[in-house]
Structure formats: C-alpha cells, structure tokens
C-alpha cells in the first residue's frame, strides 16, 4: 500500500532500512512554530510528548530557503537515526510537518516513521475552502477548527461567505444597522449571529498562523435581502418566480417579503437598486472598511444568481463594483456569472462554480476573466461542492445532510476523479489560480455537520489543488487515493474529526 500522504506529494521514495522509532525521549529542534505544529499532531496520535531541544535532536525542523525551490515546498528525509524536515519557507516547513504527522503509524507496540525521502511542492498557488456562515452562522471556535482541518491538507485560503438573503454576519462601524437589524436569523428559523470586528481579526490572525489567507465575500447585487432589513431604500422588492416557488414548496420558509427576515432557501429574488447612487455609497463603505480589516489580497463581491437584475443593470453594477475594489488596492473576485460584464475590472479573478461539463454559456463567461489576463479559481459544483449529499449507504440512519441539485448525490470517487485543466475547454493551466471546495450551509448547523460533509471529500479537493496533474504521478489515481485516505482514519479520529465513514473508502482501524 502507498504511504498515507494526502495530498499526494510530487515525489516520494520509500528507502531501504529500518524505520525511525518515536519514544517519549525523542527530541525535536527547530522553528518553534513548526515544533508546536508537530506536537499538535504527535500527542493526540500517540499520547507522547516530544522533548524540545536547543541543540542536536532526533527530529530536526529547519528552514533552508533556496532560489531553486518553489514557495511552500518542503523535503522530508527519514532513516533509522533521524527525521529531517526542511522547508523552503515557513509555509513549506508547516506543510512538511503535516506530512510527517500523516506518516506516523503504529508498528506493534511501537510508534514509527517509515524510512522515506519526500520532495514536494504545490501545483497551484491558491488552494481554498469556502464556508457559508450566512445561511447558518458558525462561531469563531468552529471556524478556527475548520482552519486547522483545512491547513492539515495544505489548503491555504479560507473564503468566508459572510452575507446572503438570510443574514449579515460581519460588524462594520460605518454601517452598524447591518448587524443590529439583519443578523438575528438563519435558515429554518435557527438563531443567527455575527462576527464582531475583534472576532474577524481573531479569525484572520488564526488563519495566518496556519498559513492561510481569509477571503471575505459580500455577495451582491443578488443575495441581498438581509441588506434591505437595514437599508430598505437601496434594495428592490423581492421578485419571486415559479422556480423559486418550487423550492419554497419543497423546503419551506415561505415567500420573501420586504422588511421581513427571510428564513427559506430560495435564491435569486433579491437585488440592490442599480441606478441609485446611495447603493454605491453603501458599497464603498462596506468594501472600504472590509479592505482595511483584511490583510489578504482578495475581496469577493459575489455576483451569482442575480436573477432579479436585468443583464444590462448587472453589467453596470459589476463594472462599477469591481473597479471600486481594485481602486482600494485589492484584487476583486467574483463568481463566473460576472464574466457577462465585458467591462469588468481587468484584475478581477473569476470563480467558476458550474458543472464539470459547462452548461448555458458558463464557460464563455469564465473565459472573460482569462481574456483580461486574470486567472480562474475552479469550484465545479458537481465535484467539489462539499454540501452535496453523499450516496445512500447502510451507514445512513438519520435524514441526510446536504442537497442534491449539483448532479448529486456526490460520491467521494466523483469528488476525486476530475482534472482541473479539463474543465473549461481550451484553458491553459497557467490561467488557473487554483481550486476551492465550497461548503454551503443551508442544512449544515454544527461543527460536526461540517466535518461530516467535508471529510473525506475535502481531501479530494486538496489533492486536485496540490498534487501533480492526473497522469503525471502513479499516486494520482482513485485506487491510490482511497487507500491513502483510508489509512488516515485513525489520525482523523484522534484529532476529533467526525468524518463520514464512506463505504467507498477502506478505512483502517487500530
């Protein structure tokens, strides 16, 4: 069986000789943040606490930058006498430690690391997850836990979907009415909530400590019913069509009404007022303050499912808002529908959420960003939307979490068996910024729900983002992946990850 490293490394060679044995006397030296990251893996996995050393040590975690090494790259060398993890930068060292944690295994009554030589670097610069905190609010501790889990798989961006029809989740001094009036509810009548400025700062700093950036999303001009609770003068009356009524009939929540909190799951009925200058004063306040709170390079302004905004008005809005964000010194990000606006700011990054086989002009809209010499983030909904239901199995005793609209249910195999460079016809790999796995929260209420929906499929997205392209590594196969993921079951359990025990995976037990 392949060694249980996920995502698959660029190069891994099992060496001859005995493994390295871990004991309570094993010493570790090097970068203190990396030492702490290793301890956070070793102690839950083995029950042992390694001894920190200032000098010679059996485990050495070191930085050794070189011009020939890629950012975030690392190397691991293990023999019977020592473990050496070398990172090209602090992120690379952190990722090397995550791989080392995966390699630790039980051998009878011993804990060992197999003799191995690994040289690794990421395929794509952007490797993200998205957490929807608007449909159901998830507190700071839950977000921090998800950051830990994502970072362990070498993901480096947390996209927070902070606003939607159901609620506004970020405190802004310039617009206090948003959280005062529009944050108290969620889907199904569940409690709402919001992040204070200090909460958001904690999330951003915690993510940075795990080498992740935060990408905040304020979705507009659609998905803005909650804005109307605070600022009715800049939002249109809800416009409900027959398709929306079908969703309401299936999932409840009633039809949206102006001035009343919305707790259903229909989409597309809301819009900001495109030709009112007060709208753009609002947008400038929101993104100006958010830009000052966000050290990362990206601000996401949504742009999806604006079904109640005419095509002409949508283009006007996207053009102005993307330029506004660019003028703030940030890189705008938008869902691929925004590519319908020919004059969108040319630095805007597109995020494709269509299917693996693009439909209804989605590929053409996605190419708008590339034609502007800006890259794409790939989030094909029928592969890496983590909120899609799993296929039925004998494990399912309760009503399943998740939805099925994206050609669902989505198996782990389908989440894995796609190639990023094949999604948009004719797209060069250089035009792909990376891969992101969104987790929408219409049915996701708790941290345990997040774990169950994300794991193990988040590992498939991580491998698509980090590992060599399909066909360039013997490990980049479904058969290899399912074996490697199955071997991580004991580690995930020890770390408290409530993963879905999919029948597709041969889970190892101890």
XYZ file of C-alpha atoms in Angstrom:
510
model
C 0.000 0.000 0.000
C 1.148 3.548 -0.699
C 2.282 5.557 2.284
C -0.730 7.517 3.634
C 0.199 11.011 2.453
C -2.702 13.237 1.334
C -2.490 15.223 -0.837
C -0.102 13.097 -2.877
C 3.428 14.544 -2.897
C 5.343 15.418 -6.028
C 7.943 12.758 -5.233
C 8.021 10.033 -2.597
C 10.518 7.189 -2.345
C 10.470 4.534 0.332
C 14.054 3.990 1.455
C 15.708 0.758 2.461
C 16.351 0.214 6.119
C 14.550 0.271 9.427
C 12.007 2.972 10.318
C 12.612 5.768 12.776
C 11.180 4.940 16.202
C 9.301 7.550 18.208
C 9.534 7.406 22.000
C 8.828 9.764 24.882
C 12.548 10.560 24.861
C 12.611 11.584 21.211
C 13.888 15.140 20.907
C 12.818 17.751 18.382
C 14.539 21.009 17.459
C 13.972 23.855 15.049
C 11.480 26.581 14.245
C 9.250 26.896 17.315
C 6.028 27.313 15.348
C 6.816 24.141 13.428
C 7.674 22.327 16.674
C 4.299 23.353 18.098
C 2.525 22.192 14.940
C 4.240 18.797 15.216
C 3.306 18.478 18.882
C -0.337 19.148 17.965
C -0.200 16.052 15.746
C 2.063 13.714 17.729
C 0.405 13.990 21.126
C -3.182 13.218 20.018
C -1.935 10.454 17.714
C 0.466 8.686 20.095
C -0.132 10.077 23.569
C 3.538 11.045 23.734
C 5.048 14.469 24.308
C 8.277 15.003 22.424
C 11.214 16.709 24.134
C 12.166 20.118 22.759
C 15.872 20.644 22.232
C 18.040 23.668 21.532
C 20.850 21.612 20.018
C 21.158 18.183 18.417
C 17.865 16.356 18.104
C 16.480 13.222 16.513
C 13.819 15.247 14.685
C 15.056 18.426 13.044
C 12.691 21.022 11.581
C 14.626 23.598 9.628
C 14.274 26.413 7.140
C 16.630 26.448 4.186
C 15.473 28.841 1.510
C 16.949 28.418 -1.941
C 16.261 30.262 -5.180
C 15.634 26.985 -6.968
C 12.885 25.891 -4.582
C 9.232 26.774 -5.075
C 7.304 28.699 -2.454
C 5.639 26.378 0.081
C 7.876 23.461 -0.876
C 9.487 21.068 1.583
C 11.568 17.924 1.875
C 11.437 15.044 4.357
C 14.313 12.594 4.879
C 13.837 9.725 7.308
C 16.133 6.907 8.292
C 16.581 4.820 11.421
C 18.529 7.517 13.233
C 16.841 10.805 12.353
C 13.982 12.711 10.764
C 14.831 15.919 8.904
C 12.087 18.211 7.592
C 13.314 21.144 5.503
C 11.046 23.931 4.307
C 11.816 26.479 1.615
C 9.803 28.938 3.738
C 7.726 28.808 6.904
C 4.687 27.573 4.985
C 6.701 24.786 3.396
C 8.029 23.742 6.793
C 4.487 23.724 8.193
C 3.286 21.526 5.326
C 6.234 19.205 5.807
C 5.203 18.794 9.433
C 1.634 17.936 8.336
C 3.019 15.226 6.073
C 5.226 13.908 8.862
C 2.175 13.684 11.110
C 0.418 11.562 8.494
C 3.389 9.199 8.230
C 3.417 8.249 11.924
C 1.995 4.768 12.337
C 1.733 2.009 14.894
C 4.046 -0.991 14.478
C 3.048 -3.493 17.128
C 3.631 -1.706 20.426
C 5.839 0.954 18.807
C 5.226 4.228 17.003
C 7.379 4.646 13.918
C 8.005 6.808 10.875
C 8.921 4.761 7.780
C 12.255 5.361 6.068
C 11.357 7.683 3.224
C 12.517 10.580 1.060
C 9.864 13.120 0.010
C 10.315 16.209 -2.149
C 7.121 18.177 -2.506
C 5.703 21.465 -3.801
C 2.202 22.665 -4.738
C 0.747 22.578 -8.227
C -1.460 25.657 -7.738
C -0.861 28.793 -5.673
C -4.478 29.065 -4.474
C -5.919 26.092 -2.588
C -9.127 27.049 -0.886
C -12.199 26.103 1.066
C -15.331 28.204 1.408
C -17.545 28.218 4.491
C -21.033 29.694 4.257
C -21.775 31.409 7.579
C -24.797 33.308 6.247
C -27.385 30.528 5.820
C -26.366 29.150 9.229
C -23.981 31.074 11.439
C -20.832 29.311 12.682
C -18.936 30.860 15.567
C -15.263 31.723 15.882
C -14.243 28.428 17.507
C -15.919 26.413 14.762
C -14.190 28.483 12.094
C -10.822 28.012 13.809
C -11.410 24.264 13.887
C -12.154 24.259 10.176
C -8.984 26.260 9.538
C -6.972 23.598 11.387
C -8.554 20.833 9.358
C -8.090 22.595 6.022
C -4.488 23.579 6.740
C -3.641 19.983 7.614
C -4.348 19.151 3.959
C -2.168 22.036 2.700
C -5.096 24.289 1.822
C -4.169 27.951 2.129
C -7.293 30.091 1.640
C -10.492 30.376 3.674
C -13.289 32.032 1.715
C -15.973 33.234 4.161
C -19.428 33.755 2.634
C -20.413 36.486 5.078
C -23.720 37.753 3.701
C -26.808 36.397 1.994
C -30.577 36.750 1.951
C -30.786 35.085 5.372
C -28.335 37.231 7.295
C -25.455 39.709 7.535
C -22.556 38.326 9.586
C -19.815 40.977 9.880
C -19.812 44.074 12.084
C -18.947 47.326 10.320
C -18.560 50.645 12.111
C -19.637 52.541 9.010
C -22.922 50.629 8.768
C -23.893 49.381 12.247
C -27.528 48.825 11.248
C -26.491 45.759 9.250
C -25.716 43.652 12.303
C -28.268 45.410 14.513
C -31.175 44.587 12.203
C -30.087 41.865 9.764
C -28.044 39.281 11.676
C -30.521 37.613 14.025
C -31.966 34.779 11.946
C -30.907 31.874 9.734
C -32.434 29.168 7.546
C -35.308 27.362 9.199
C -35.731 29.958 11.934
C -32.459 28.976 13.602
C -30.537 31.582 15.615
C -28.333 33.951 13.682
C -25.201 35.741 14.805
C -22.325 37.817 13.517
C -18.606 38.390 13.921
C -17.517 41.492 15.747
C -14.528 43.278 14.320
C -12.435 41.616 17.027
C -13.857 38.187 16.110
C -12.918 38.751 12.489
C -9.423 39.873 13.488
C -9.030 36.669 15.521
C -10.079 34.547 12.547
C -7.682 36.363 10.205
C -4.769 36.040 12.650
C -5.511 32.394 13.407
C -5.662 31.601 9.700
C -2.325 33.359 9.165
C -0.752 31.215 11.893
C -1.748 28.196 9.758
C -0.505 29.871 6.556
C -3.986 30.640 5.268
C -5.442 33.882 3.994
C -9.059 34.901 4.551
C -11.124 35.878 1.502
C -14.274 37.696 2.695
C -17.316 37.663 0.449
C -20.087 40.262 0.495
C -22.500 38.871 -2.088
C -24.250 41.378 -4.389
C -26.281 42.621 -6.215
C -28.392 39.490 -5.582
C -28.474 37.555 -2.308
C -29.123 40.896 -0.594
C -32.497 40.541 1.120
C -30.832 40.980 4.526
C -29.400 44.326 3.407
C -32.962 45.524 2.912
C -33.771 44.931 6.585
C -31.241 47.619 7.457
C -31.331 49.809 4.347
C -34.630 49.303 2.516
C -34.064 52.358 0.321
C -31.279 50.628 -1.647
C -32.956 47.254 -2.264
C -35.646 46.240 -4.721
C -38.885 44.486 -3.807
C -38.493 40.662 -3.877
C -39.357 39.140 -7.248
C -40.489 35.532 -6.962
C -40.878 33.271 -9.995
C -42.290 29.763 -10.413
C -38.913 28.063 -9.978
C -38.433 29.849 -6.660
C -41.929 28.781 -5.596
C -40.992 25.151 -6.274
C -38.015 25.492 -3.919
C -40.258 27.081 -1.303
C -42.786 24.265 -1.688
C -40.046 21.641 -1.191
C -38.059 23.248 1.606
C -40.458 25.718 3.246
C -39.677 29.168 4.565
C -42.470 30.989 2.802
C -42.175 33.661 0.142
C -39.798 36.539 0.912
C -41.386 39.835 1.895
C -39.734 43.233 2.019
C -38.821 44.256 5.544
C -39.195 40.743 6.977
C -36.297 38.391 7.789
C -36.037 35.554 5.270
C -35.536 32.014 6.597
C -36.038 29.918 3.482
C -33.705 28.508 0.823
C -34.926 30.009 -2.458
C -32.399 32.145 -4.336
C -32.438 34.853 -6.961
C -35.350 37.021 -5.776
C -33.369 39.947 -4.306
C -31.401 42.820 -5.798
C -29.803 46.091 -4.867
C -31.026 49.187 -6.722
C -28.561 49.502 -9.550
C -29.213 53.120 -10.578
C -29.340 54.675 -7.122
C -26.114 56.400 -6.094
C -26.902 55.595 -2.467
C -26.244 51.949 -3.407
C -22.673 52.756 -4.409
C -22.139 54.852 -1.274
C -23.132 51.711 0.631
C -20.815 49.501 -1.427
C -17.912 51.930 -0.933
C -18.426 51.976 2.835
C -18.683 48.192 3.099
C -15.695 47.265 0.966
C -13.594 50.189 2.159
C -13.909 49.074 5.765
C -13.531 45.406 4.903
C -10.374 46.136 2.912
C -8.834 47.812 5.958
C -9.710 44.755 8.091
C -8.368 42.174 5.623
C -4.604 41.827 5.067
C -5.027 39.266 2.279
C -5.135 40.392 -1.357
C -8.710 39.397 -2.258
C -12.202 40.828 -1.722
C -15.061 38.720 -3.129
C -18.191 40.567 -4.246
C -20.294 37.584 -5.309
C -22.215 38.314 -8.482
C -24.003 34.959 -8.677
C -27.665 34.136 -9.199
C -28.763 37.736 -9.741
C -31.985 36.543 -11.312
C -33.959 39.680 -10.430
C -31.445 42.054 -12.031
C -31.561 42.668 -15.772
C -28.484 41.742 -17.782
C -27.820 45.386 -18.591
C -28.111 46.511 -14.976
C -25.995 43.599 -13.797
C -23.187 44.628 -16.163
C -23.361 48.217 -14.908
C -23.158 47.100 -11.304
C -20.330 44.576 -11.774
C -18.269 47.096 -13.724
C -18.560 49.763 -11.019
C -18.049 47.485 -8.015
C -15.066 45.627 -9.459
C -13.407 48.961 -10.240
C -14.151 50.230 -6.741
C -12.466 47.198 -5.157
C -9.481 47.486 -7.495
C -9.136 51.149 -6.525
C -8.883 50.039 -2.889
C -5.702 48.179 -3.795
C -7.377 44.759 -3.571
C -7.964 42.083 -6.184
C -11.687 41.654 -6.873
C -13.065 38.115 -7.002
C -16.478 37.210 -8.433
C -18.442 34.106 -9.340
C -18.233 33.316 -13.037
C -21.585 34.962 -13.942
C -19.825 38.322 -13.517
C -17.912 37.487 -16.691
C -21.011 38.570 -18.584
C -19.871 42.163 -17.973
C -17.416 42.992 -20.733
C -16.023 45.974 -18.815
C -15.380 44.207 -15.523
C -12.126 45.404 -13.914
C -9.375 43.508 -15.687
C -7.734 42.365 -12.450
C -10.890 40.529 -11.335
C -10.382 36.845 -10.567
C -13.245 34.617 -11.680
C -14.572 31.717 -9.638
C -16.207 29.029 -11.753
C -18.937 27.085 -9.957
C -20.590 25.433 -12.958
C -20.563 21.721 -13.659
C -17.644 19.605 -14.847
C -19.307 19.818 -18.246
C -20.081 23.560 -18.577
C -23.639 24.493 -19.431
C -25.568 27.538 -20.639
C -22.666 29.810 -21.510
C -20.800 29.277 -18.227
C -17.502 28.531 -19.970
C -17.769 31.685 -22.100
C -18.383 33.827 -19.022
C -15.434 32.192 -17.273
C -13.180 32.946 -20.236
C -13.897 36.684 -19.863
C -11.566 36.782 -16.870
C -8.854 34.896 -18.727
C -9.220 37.187 -21.740
C -8.468 40.054 -19.325
C -5.271 38.213 -18.283
C -6.745 37.373 -14.883
C -6.911 33.777 -13.615
C -9.724 31.458 -12.576
C -10.472 29.580 -9.388
C -12.192 26.282 -10.167
C -15.057 25.088 -7.953
C -17.060 22.688 -10.132
C -20.244 22.150 -8.166
C -20.768 18.507 -9.125
C -17.276 17.598 -7.903
C -16.166 19.800 -5.008
C -19.326 21.323 -3.505
C -18.949 19.737 -0.087
C -22.585 20.368 0.834
C -23.929 17.870 -1.698
C -25.369 14.713 -0.190
C -23.333 11.536 -0.116
C -24.771 8.477 -1.883
C -27.037 6.369 0.319
C -25.316 3.643 2.316
C -26.028 1.334 5.193
C -24.425 3.938 7.462
C -27.224 6.442 6.898
C -29.690 6.185 9.773
C -30.881 9.801 10.000
C -32.178 12.067 7.213
C -29.105 13.017 5.217
C -27.436 16.369 5.363
C -26.932 18.288 2.181
C -28.667 18.931 -1.110
C -28.631 17.188 -4.496
C -29.084 19.891 -7.163
C -25.493 19.673 -8.494
C -25.944 16.297 -10.178
C -25.922 14.927 -6.645
C -25.531 12.927 -4.557
C -21.769 13.298 -4.944
C -19.601 10.277 -4.234
C -16.046 10.517 -2.957
C -14.887 8.974 -6.233
C -16.577 11.701 -8.284
C -15.134 14.366 -5.976
C -11.706 12.925 -6.786
C -11.894 11.844 -10.421
C -11.624 15.124 -12.286
C -8.747 17.114 -13.709
C -8.706 20.931 -13.286
C -7.182 21.597 -16.701
C -10.054 19.747 -18.422
C -12.999 21.729 -17.010
C -13.002 24.830 -19.254
C -12.224 23.808 -22.853
C -9.045 25.362 -24.186
C -7.976 26.775 -20.812
C -4.210 26.811 -20.301
C -3.012 25.622 -16.903
C -1.283 28.971 -16.395
C -4.756 30.569 -16.361
C -5.821 28.526 -13.307
C -5.113 30.237 -9.997
C -6.272 27.188 -8.093
C -9.088 25.062 -6.734
C -11.625 25.816 -3.997
C -14.126 23.498 -2.302
C -17.216 25.408 -1.108
C -19.392 24.250 1.789
C -22.807 25.925 1.679
C -24.737 25.788 4.931
C -28.449 25.538 4.158
C -28.531 22.210 6.055
C -25.251 22.493 7.951
C -25.824 23.672 11.531
C -22.923 22.404 13.662
C -19.180 21.750 13.631
C -19.953 18.026 13.450
C -22.086 18.667 10.358
C -19.162 20.499 8.763
C -16.839 17.565 9.471
C -19.282 15.015 8.124
C -19.892 16.883 4.877
C -16.271 17.912 4.292
C -14.378 14.751 5.194
C -13.251 12.788 3.267
C -14.221 14.767 0.118
C -12.170 17.816 1.149
C -9.103 15.605 0.767
C -10.037 15.018 -2.877
C -10.203 18.770 -3.491
C -6.875 19.246 -1.712
C -5.225 16.682 -3.958
C -6.620 18.380 -7.090
C -5.155 21.666 -5.835
C -1.753 20.496 -4.557
C -0.660 17.331 -6.315
C 0.747 16.730 -9.816
C -1.755 16.604 -12.650
C -3.571 13.380 -13.371
C -1.264 11.065 -15.308
C 1.945 12.664 -14.012
C 2.174 10.618 -10.836
C 1.379 6.995 -10.091
C -0.324 8.191 -6.901
C -2.859 10.356 -8.778
C -5.403 7.562 -9.166
C -8.636 6.797 -7.396
C -7.343 3.405 -6.218
C -4.285 5.000 -4.623
C -6.244 7.877 -3.104
C -8.876 5.727 -1.418
C -6.167 3.560 0.185
C -4.194 6.585 1.400
C -7.280 8.318 2.805
C -8.420 5.122 4.490
C -5.111 4.898 6.322
C -5.691 8.401 7.745
C -8.826 7.294 9.596
C -7.010 6.728 12.926
C -5.275 10.126 12.740
C -8.502 11.937 11.894
C -10.294 10.162 14.735
C -7.581 11.109 17.219
C -7.799 14.722 16.070
C -11.545 14.711 16.710
C -12.602 14.959 13.054
C -16.099 13.479 12.759
C -15.602 12.296 9.168
C -18.232 10.475 7.133
C -17.317 6.749 7.078
C -17.982 6.365 3.372
C -18.349 2.813 2.090
C -16.089 3.801 -0.816
C -13.039 4.032 1.458
C -11.259 1.013 3.050
C -10.883 2.600 6.498
C -8.014 1.401 8.685
C -8.816 0.821 12.342
C -6.495 0.435 15.311
